[in-house]
Short mmCIF file of N, CA and C in Angstrom, two decimals:
data_model
loop_
_atom_site.label_atom_id
_atom_site.label_comp_id
_atom_site.label_asym_id
_atom_site.label_seq_id
_atom_site.Cartn_x
_atom_site.Cartn_y
_atom_site.Cartn_z
N MET A 1 89.45 203.72 -24.57
CA MET A 1 90.56 204.68 -24.67
C MET A 1 91.28 204.42 -25.99
N GLU A 2 91.52 205.47 -26.80
CA GLU A 2 92.26 205.36 -28.00
C GLU A 2 93.74 205.06 -27.76
N ARG A 3 94.29 204.18 -28.52
CA ARG A 3 95.71 203.88 -28.34
C ARG A 3 96.55 205.04 -28.98
N LYS A 4 97.55 205.47 -28.24
CA LYS A 4 98.44 206.47 -28.72
C LYS A 4 99.51 205.99 -29.61
N THR A 5 100.11 206.91 -30.37
CA THR A 5 101.21 206.50 -31.28
C THR A 5 102.53 207.14 -30.80
N PHE A 6 103.61 206.34 -30.78
CA PHE A 6 104.92 206.86 -30.39
C PHE A 6 105.50 207.49 -31.67
N LYS A 7 105.87 208.78 -31.63
CA LYS A 7 106.22 209.52 -32.84
C LYS A 7 107.66 209.81 -32.96
N TRP A 8 108.53 209.44 -32.02
CA TRP A 8 109.98 209.78 -32.09
C TRP A 8 110.78 208.74 -32.87
N HIS A 9 111.86 209.15 -33.39
CA HIS A 9 112.66 208.33 -34.31
C HIS A 9 113.98 207.99 -33.55
N PRO A 10 114.40 206.67 -33.49
CA PRO A 10 115.55 206.29 -32.82
C PRO A 10 116.82 206.62 -33.72
N LYS A 11 117.94 206.52 -33.11
CA LYS A 11 119.31 206.60 -33.81
C LYS A 11 119.39 205.38 -34.67
N PHE A 12 120.24 205.52 -35.67
CA PHE A 12 120.50 204.44 -36.66
C PHE A 12 121.12 203.25 -35.89
N GLU A 13 121.88 203.41 -34.84
CA GLU A 13 122.52 202.36 -34.09
C GLU A 13 121.59 201.32 -33.41
N SER A 14 120.35 201.57 -33.41
CA SER A 14 119.38 200.77 -32.67
C SER A 14 119.44 199.41 -33.30
N SER A 15 118.90 198.38 -32.52
CA SER A 15 118.99 196.98 -33.03
C SER A 15 117.59 196.31 -32.95
N LYS A 16 117.40 195.23 -33.71
CA LYS A 16 116.18 194.51 -33.85
C LYS A 16 116.46 193.08 -33.65
N SER A 17 115.67 192.35 -32.78
CA SER A 17 115.84 190.89 -32.60
C SER A 17 114.56 190.18 -32.90
N PHE A 18 114.72 188.99 -33.40
CA PHE A 18 113.55 188.16 -33.64
C PHE A 18 113.41 187.22 -32.39
N LYS A 19 112.23 187.20 -31.76
CA LYS A 19 111.99 186.49 -30.56
C LYS A 19 110.79 185.50 -30.63
N PRO A 20 110.91 184.44 -31.39
CA PRO A 20 109.76 183.60 -31.50
C PRO A 20 109.43 182.85 -30.15
N THR A 21 108.13 182.52 -30.08
CA THR A 21 107.71 181.80 -28.86
C THR A 21 107.65 180.36 -29.26
N ILE A 22 108.70 179.58 -28.70
CA ILE A 22 108.87 178.22 -29.10
C ILE A 22 108.86 177.30 -27.75
N SER A 23 108.16 176.20 -27.79
CA SER A 23 108.27 175.29 -26.72
C SER A 23 109.18 174.19 -27.13
N LYS A 24 110.05 173.77 -26.26
CA LYS A 24 111.10 172.77 -26.62
C LYS A 24 111.21 171.67 -25.58
N GLN A 25 111.21 170.45 -26.06
CA GLN A 25 111.40 169.28 -25.19
C GLN A 25 112.65 168.68 -25.58
N VAL A 26 113.56 168.38 -24.65
CA VAL A 26 114.81 167.76 -24.93
C VAL A 26 114.72 166.26 -24.41
N PHE A 27 115.08 165.29 -25.31
CA PHE A 27 114.98 163.91 -25.04
C PHE A 27 116.43 163.41 -24.78
N ASP A 28 116.52 162.09 -24.46
CA ASP A 28 117.85 161.42 -24.31
C ASP A 28 118.69 161.62 -25.63
N GLU A 29 119.99 161.60 -25.45
CA GLU A 29 120.91 161.60 -26.53
C GLU A 29 120.86 162.85 -27.36
N GLY A 30 120.34 163.99 -26.76
CA GLY A 30 120.35 165.25 -27.38
C GLY A 30 119.22 165.57 -28.43
N TYR A 31 118.32 164.59 -28.63
CA TYR A 31 117.21 164.99 -29.58
C TYR A 31 116.31 165.98 -28.95
N GLU A 32 115.80 166.83 -29.80
CA GLU A 32 114.73 167.94 -29.39
C GLU A 32 113.59 167.90 -30.19
N GLN A 33 112.46 168.26 -29.61
CA GLN A 33 111.17 168.43 -30.34
C GLN A 33 110.81 169.97 -30.06
N ARG A 34 110.60 170.68 -31.12
CA ARG A 34 110.28 172.08 -31.01
C ARG A 34 108.97 172.45 -31.64
N LEU A 35 108.04 173.12 -30.94
CA LEU A 35 106.78 173.54 -31.32
C LEU A 35 106.50 175.06 -31.16
N THR A 36 105.85 175.61 -32.13
CA THR A 36 105.50 177.03 -31.97
C THR A 36 104.36 177.08 -30.92
N SER A 37 104.21 178.18 -30.32
CA SER A 37 103.33 178.37 -29.21
C SER A 37 102.39 179.50 -29.55
N GLY A 38 101.14 179.17 -29.83
CA GLY A 38 100.14 180.16 -30.14
C GLY A 38 100.02 180.67 -31.55
N PHE A 39 99.10 181.54 -31.91
CA PHE A 39 98.96 182.01 -33.19
C PHE A 39 99.98 183.12 -33.54
N ASN A 40 100.33 183.94 -32.60
CA ASN A 40 101.18 185.07 -32.81
C ASN A 40 102.60 184.70 -32.17
N TRP A 41 103.23 183.70 -32.67
CA TRP A 41 104.48 183.20 -32.10
C TRP A 41 105.75 184.02 -32.69
N ARG A 42 105.48 184.68 -33.84
CA ARG A 42 106.63 185.40 -34.40
C ARG A 42 106.62 186.82 -33.83
N LYS A 43 107.58 187.20 -33.04
CA LYS A 43 107.64 188.48 -32.37
C LYS A 43 108.96 189.12 -32.55
N TYR A 44 109.04 190.47 -32.50
CA TYR A 44 110.25 191.15 -32.60
C TYR A 44 110.43 192.03 -31.35
N GLU A 45 111.72 192.35 -31.07
CA GLU A 45 112.12 193.16 -29.95
C GLU A 45 113.17 194.11 -30.48
N TRP A 46 113.10 195.40 -30.03
CA TRP A 46 114.07 196.37 -30.47
C TRP A 46 114.74 197.02 -29.30
N ASN A 47 116.02 197.27 -29.37
CA ASN A 47 116.77 197.99 -28.45
C ASN A 47 117.09 199.30 -29.09
N LEU A 48 116.45 200.36 -28.59
CA LEU A 48 116.43 201.68 -29.30
C LEU A 48 117.23 202.72 -28.46
N VAL A 49 117.84 203.63 -29.16
CA VAL A 49 118.63 204.69 -28.60
C VAL A 49 118.09 206.05 -29.12
N PHE A 50 117.81 206.91 -28.22
CA PHE A 50 117.29 208.30 -28.65
C PHE A 50 118.26 209.27 -27.99
N GLU A 51 118.71 210.27 -28.78
CA GLU A 51 119.55 211.32 -28.23
C GLU A 51 119.04 212.66 -28.66
N GLY A 52 119.26 213.65 -27.68
CA GLY A 52 118.75 214.93 -27.99
C GLY A 52 118.89 215.81 -26.76
N GLY A 53 118.29 217.03 -26.89
CA GLY A 53 118.28 217.92 -25.76
C GLY A 53 117.34 217.46 -24.68
N TYR A 54 117.41 218.03 -23.47
CA TYR A 54 116.58 217.64 -22.37
C TYR A 54 115.11 217.64 -22.71
N PRO A 55 114.56 218.72 -23.37
CA PRO A 55 113.12 218.68 -23.66
C PRO A 55 112.64 217.57 -24.48
N LEU A 56 113.49 217.17 -25.53
CA LEU A 56 113.07 216.07 -26.32
C LEU A 56 113.05 214.68 -25.58
N ILE A 57 114.07 214.50 -24.80
CA ILE A 57 114.19 213.28 -23.99
C ILE A 57 113.07 213.25 -22.97
N GLN A 58 112.77 214.38 -22.41
CA GLN A 58 111.61 214.44 -21.36
C GLN A 58 110.31 214.06 -22.05
N GLU A 59 110.10 214.52 -23.28
CA GLU A 59 108.88 214.13 -24.00
C GLU A 59 108.70 212.61 -24.12
N ILE A 60 109.82 212.00 -24.54
CA ILE A 60 109.81 210.54 -24.76
C ILE A 60 109.59 209.85 -23.40
N GLU A 61 110.40 210.34 -22.38
CA GLU A 61 110.17 209.76 -21.02
C GLU A 61 108.76 209.85 -20.53
N ASP A 62 108.13 211.05 -20.75
CA ASP A 62 106.75 211.19 -20.27
C ASP A 62 105.81 210.29 -21.05
N PHE A 63 105.98 210.03 -22.27
CA PHE A 63 105.09 209.14 -23.05
C PHE A 63 105.31 207.69 -22.48
N LEU A 64 106.50 207.25 -22.35
CA LEU A 64 106.76 205.93 -21.85
C LEU A 64 106.26 205.70 -20.36
N TYR A 65 106.50 206.66 -19.55
CA TYR A 65 106.11 206.61 -18.15
C TYR A 65 104.58 206.56 -18.12
N GLU A 66 103.88 207.29 -18.99
CA GLU A 66 102.36 207.28 -18.97
C GLU A 66 101.88 205.92 -19.27
N HIS A 67 102.57 205.22 -20.17
CA HIS A 67 102.06 203.87 -20.53
C HIS A 67 102.50 202.79 -19.49
N GLY A 68 103.47 203.04 -18.67
CA GLY A 68 103.77 202.28 -17.43
C GLY A 68 104.16 200.85 -17.70
N GLY A 69 104.73 200.58 -18.86
CA GLY A 69 105.18 199.20 -19.12
C GLY A 69 104.03 198.12 -19.26
N LYS A 70 102.76 198.63 -19.27
CA LYS A 70 101.67 197.61 -19.40
C LYS A 70 100.78 198.04 -20.56
N ASP A 71 100.56 199.32 -20.78
CA ASP A 71 99.70 199.74 -21.86
C ASP A 71 100.43 199.81 -23.23
N SER A 72 99.79 199.11 -24.17
CA SER A 72 100.46 199.08 -25.51
C SER A 72 100.23 200.39 -26.23
N PHE A 73 101.10 200.62 -27.28
CA PHE A 73 100.99 201.85 -28.10
C PHE A 73 101.42 201.47 -29.57
N ASN A 74 101.01 202.24 -30.47
CA ASN A 74 101.35 202.11 -31.83
C ASN A 74 102.69 202.64 -32.08
N TRP A 75 103.50 201.97 -33.07
CA TRP A 75 104.83 202.53 -33.41
C TRP A 75 105.06 202.00 -34.80
N VAL A 76 105.76 202.94 -35.59
CA VAL A 76 106.20 202.52 -36.96
C VAL A 76 107.70 202.37 -36.85
N SER A 77 108.16 201.16 -37.18
CA SER A 77 109.59 200.90 -36.98
C SER A 77 110.48 201.55 -38.05
N PRO A 78 111.81 201.56 -37.91
CA PRO A 78 112.67 202.15 -38.92
C PRO A 78 112.54 201.53 -40.29
N ASP A 79 112.00 200.33 -40.35
CA ASP A 79 111.78 199.71 -41.64
C ASP A 79 110.35 199.94 -42.17
N LYS A 80 109.66 200.95 -41.54
CA LYS A 80 108.40 201.48 -42.01
C LYS A 80 107.24 200.54 -41.81
N LYS A 81 107.32 199.63 -40.86
CA LYS A 81 106.24 198.66 -40.63
C LYS A 81 105.60 198.99 -39.27
N PRO A 82 104.21 198.94 -39.25
CA PRO A 82 103.54 199.29 -37.95
C PRO A 82 103.53 198.12 -37.02
N TYR A 83 103.71 198.42 -35.77
CA TYR A 83 103.69 197.41 -34.66
C TYR A 83 102.88 197.93 -33.50
N LEU A 84 102.37 196.95 -32.74
CA LEU A 84 101.80 197.28 -31.37
C LEU A 84 102.95 196.93 -30.30
N ILE A 85 103.25 197.81 -29.49
CA ILE A 85 104.43 197.72 -28.66
C ILE A 85 104.14 197.96 -27.23
N VAL A 86 104.92 197.30 -26.29
CA VAL A 86 105.00 197.74 -24.89
C VAL A 86 106.49 198.00 -24.54
N CYS A 87 106.70 198.92 -23.69
CA CYS A 87 108.06 199.28 -23.28
C CYS A 87 108.14 199.12 -21.77
N GLU A 88 108.69 198.05 -21.34
CA GLU A 88 108.67 197.78 -19.90
C GLU A 88 109.90 198.34 -19.13
N ASP A 89 110.95 198.71 -19.97
CA ASP A 89 112.02 199.41 -19.20
C ASP A 89 112.76 200.33 -20.17
N PHE A 90 113.14 201.47 -19.61
CA PHE A 90 114.06 202.47 -20.34
C PHE A 90 114.97 203.02 -19.36
N ASN A 91 116.06 203.63 -19.80
CA ASN A 91 117.06 204.24 -19.01
C ASN A 91 117.43 205.55 -19.62
N ILE A 92 117.84 206.58 -18.81
CA ILE A 92 118.25 207.83 -19.33
C ILE A 92 119.64 208.13 -18.80
N LYS A 93 120.39 208.65 -19.60
CA LYS A 93 121.74 209.13 -19.17
C LYS A 93 121.83 210.63 -19.61
N ARG A 94 122.02 211.47 -18.54
CA ARG A 94 122.07 212.90 -18.77
C ARG A 94 123.54 213.36 -18.88
N ASP A 95 123.80 214.19 -19.84
CA ASP A 95 125.10 214.78 -20.02
C ASP A 95 124.92 216.31 -20.08
N THR A 96 126.02 216.96 -20.22
CA THR A 96 126.04 218.45 -20.32
C THR A 96 125.27 218.87 -21.58
N GLY A 97 124.20 219.49 -21.45
CA GLY A 97 123.37 219.90 -22.61
C GLY A 97 122.58 218.97 -23.40
N SER A 98 122.79 217.66 -23.20
CA SER A 98 121.97 216.66 -23.91
C SER A 98 121.72 215.46 -22.96
N ALA A 99 120.92 214.46 -23.61
CA ALA A 99 120.66 213.27 -22.80
C ALA A 99 120.46 212.20 -23.87
N THR A 100 120.57 210.91 -23.33
CA THR A 100 120.38 209.67 -24.12
C THR A 100 119.37 208.82 -23.42
N LEU A 101 118.31 208.36 -24.06
CA LEU A 101 117.41 207.46 -23.54
C LEU A 101 117.51 206.16 -24.31
N THR A 102 117.65 204.99 -23.64
CA THR A 102 117.70 203.76 -24.32
C THR A 102 116.41 202.99 -23.79
N ALA A 103 115.84 202.30 -24.64
CA ALA A 103 114.52 201.58 -24.36
C ALA A 103 114.44 200.28 -25.16
N THR A 104 113.70 199.27 -24.51
CA THR A 104 113.47 198.07 -25.20
C THR A 104 112.04 198.03 -25.52
N PHE A 105 111.68 197.91 -26.86
CA PHE A 105 110.31 197.87 -27.37
C PHE A 105 110.06 196.34 -27.74
N ARG A 106 108.98 195.95 -27.16
CA ARG A 106 108.56 194.53 -27.39
C ARG A 106 107.27 194.46 -28.13
N GLN A 107 107.25 193.71 -29.21
CA GLN A 107 105.95 193.55 -29.99
C GLN A 107 104.97 192.69 -29.26
N VAL A 108 103.69 193.17 -29.19
CA VAL A 108 102.63 192.47 -28.51
C VAL A 108 101.40 192.34 -29.47
N PHE A 109 100.50 191.56 -29.00
CA PHE A 109 99.25 191.37 -29.83
C PHE A 109 98.06 191.48 -28.84
N ASP A 110 97.31 192.52 -28.88
CA ASP A 110 96.14 192.76 -27.97
C ASP A 110 94.85 192.38 -28.69
#
């Protein structure tokens, strides 16, 4: 099955976090040993906000629902870099004439 591409653009207020995979061992007197875990230990996570009319938000919801939080998809971030993403949770707030969808995109390596 060909991997789909997420085509919608988030609002500027969205945020990006660096989430490295680190193993940490704490010893007596506060000393720590930290090691990276695996080849792809540098990962990003985005908290994204999408606003628009009901049809637009419904398109985004349908795309994310289809992937079910387990199937990855392609996405080009606001800084124009391509990533492989999963979205395990999203929320929708409906208002009069418009809606807001918030989602967490997590970088993965398949």
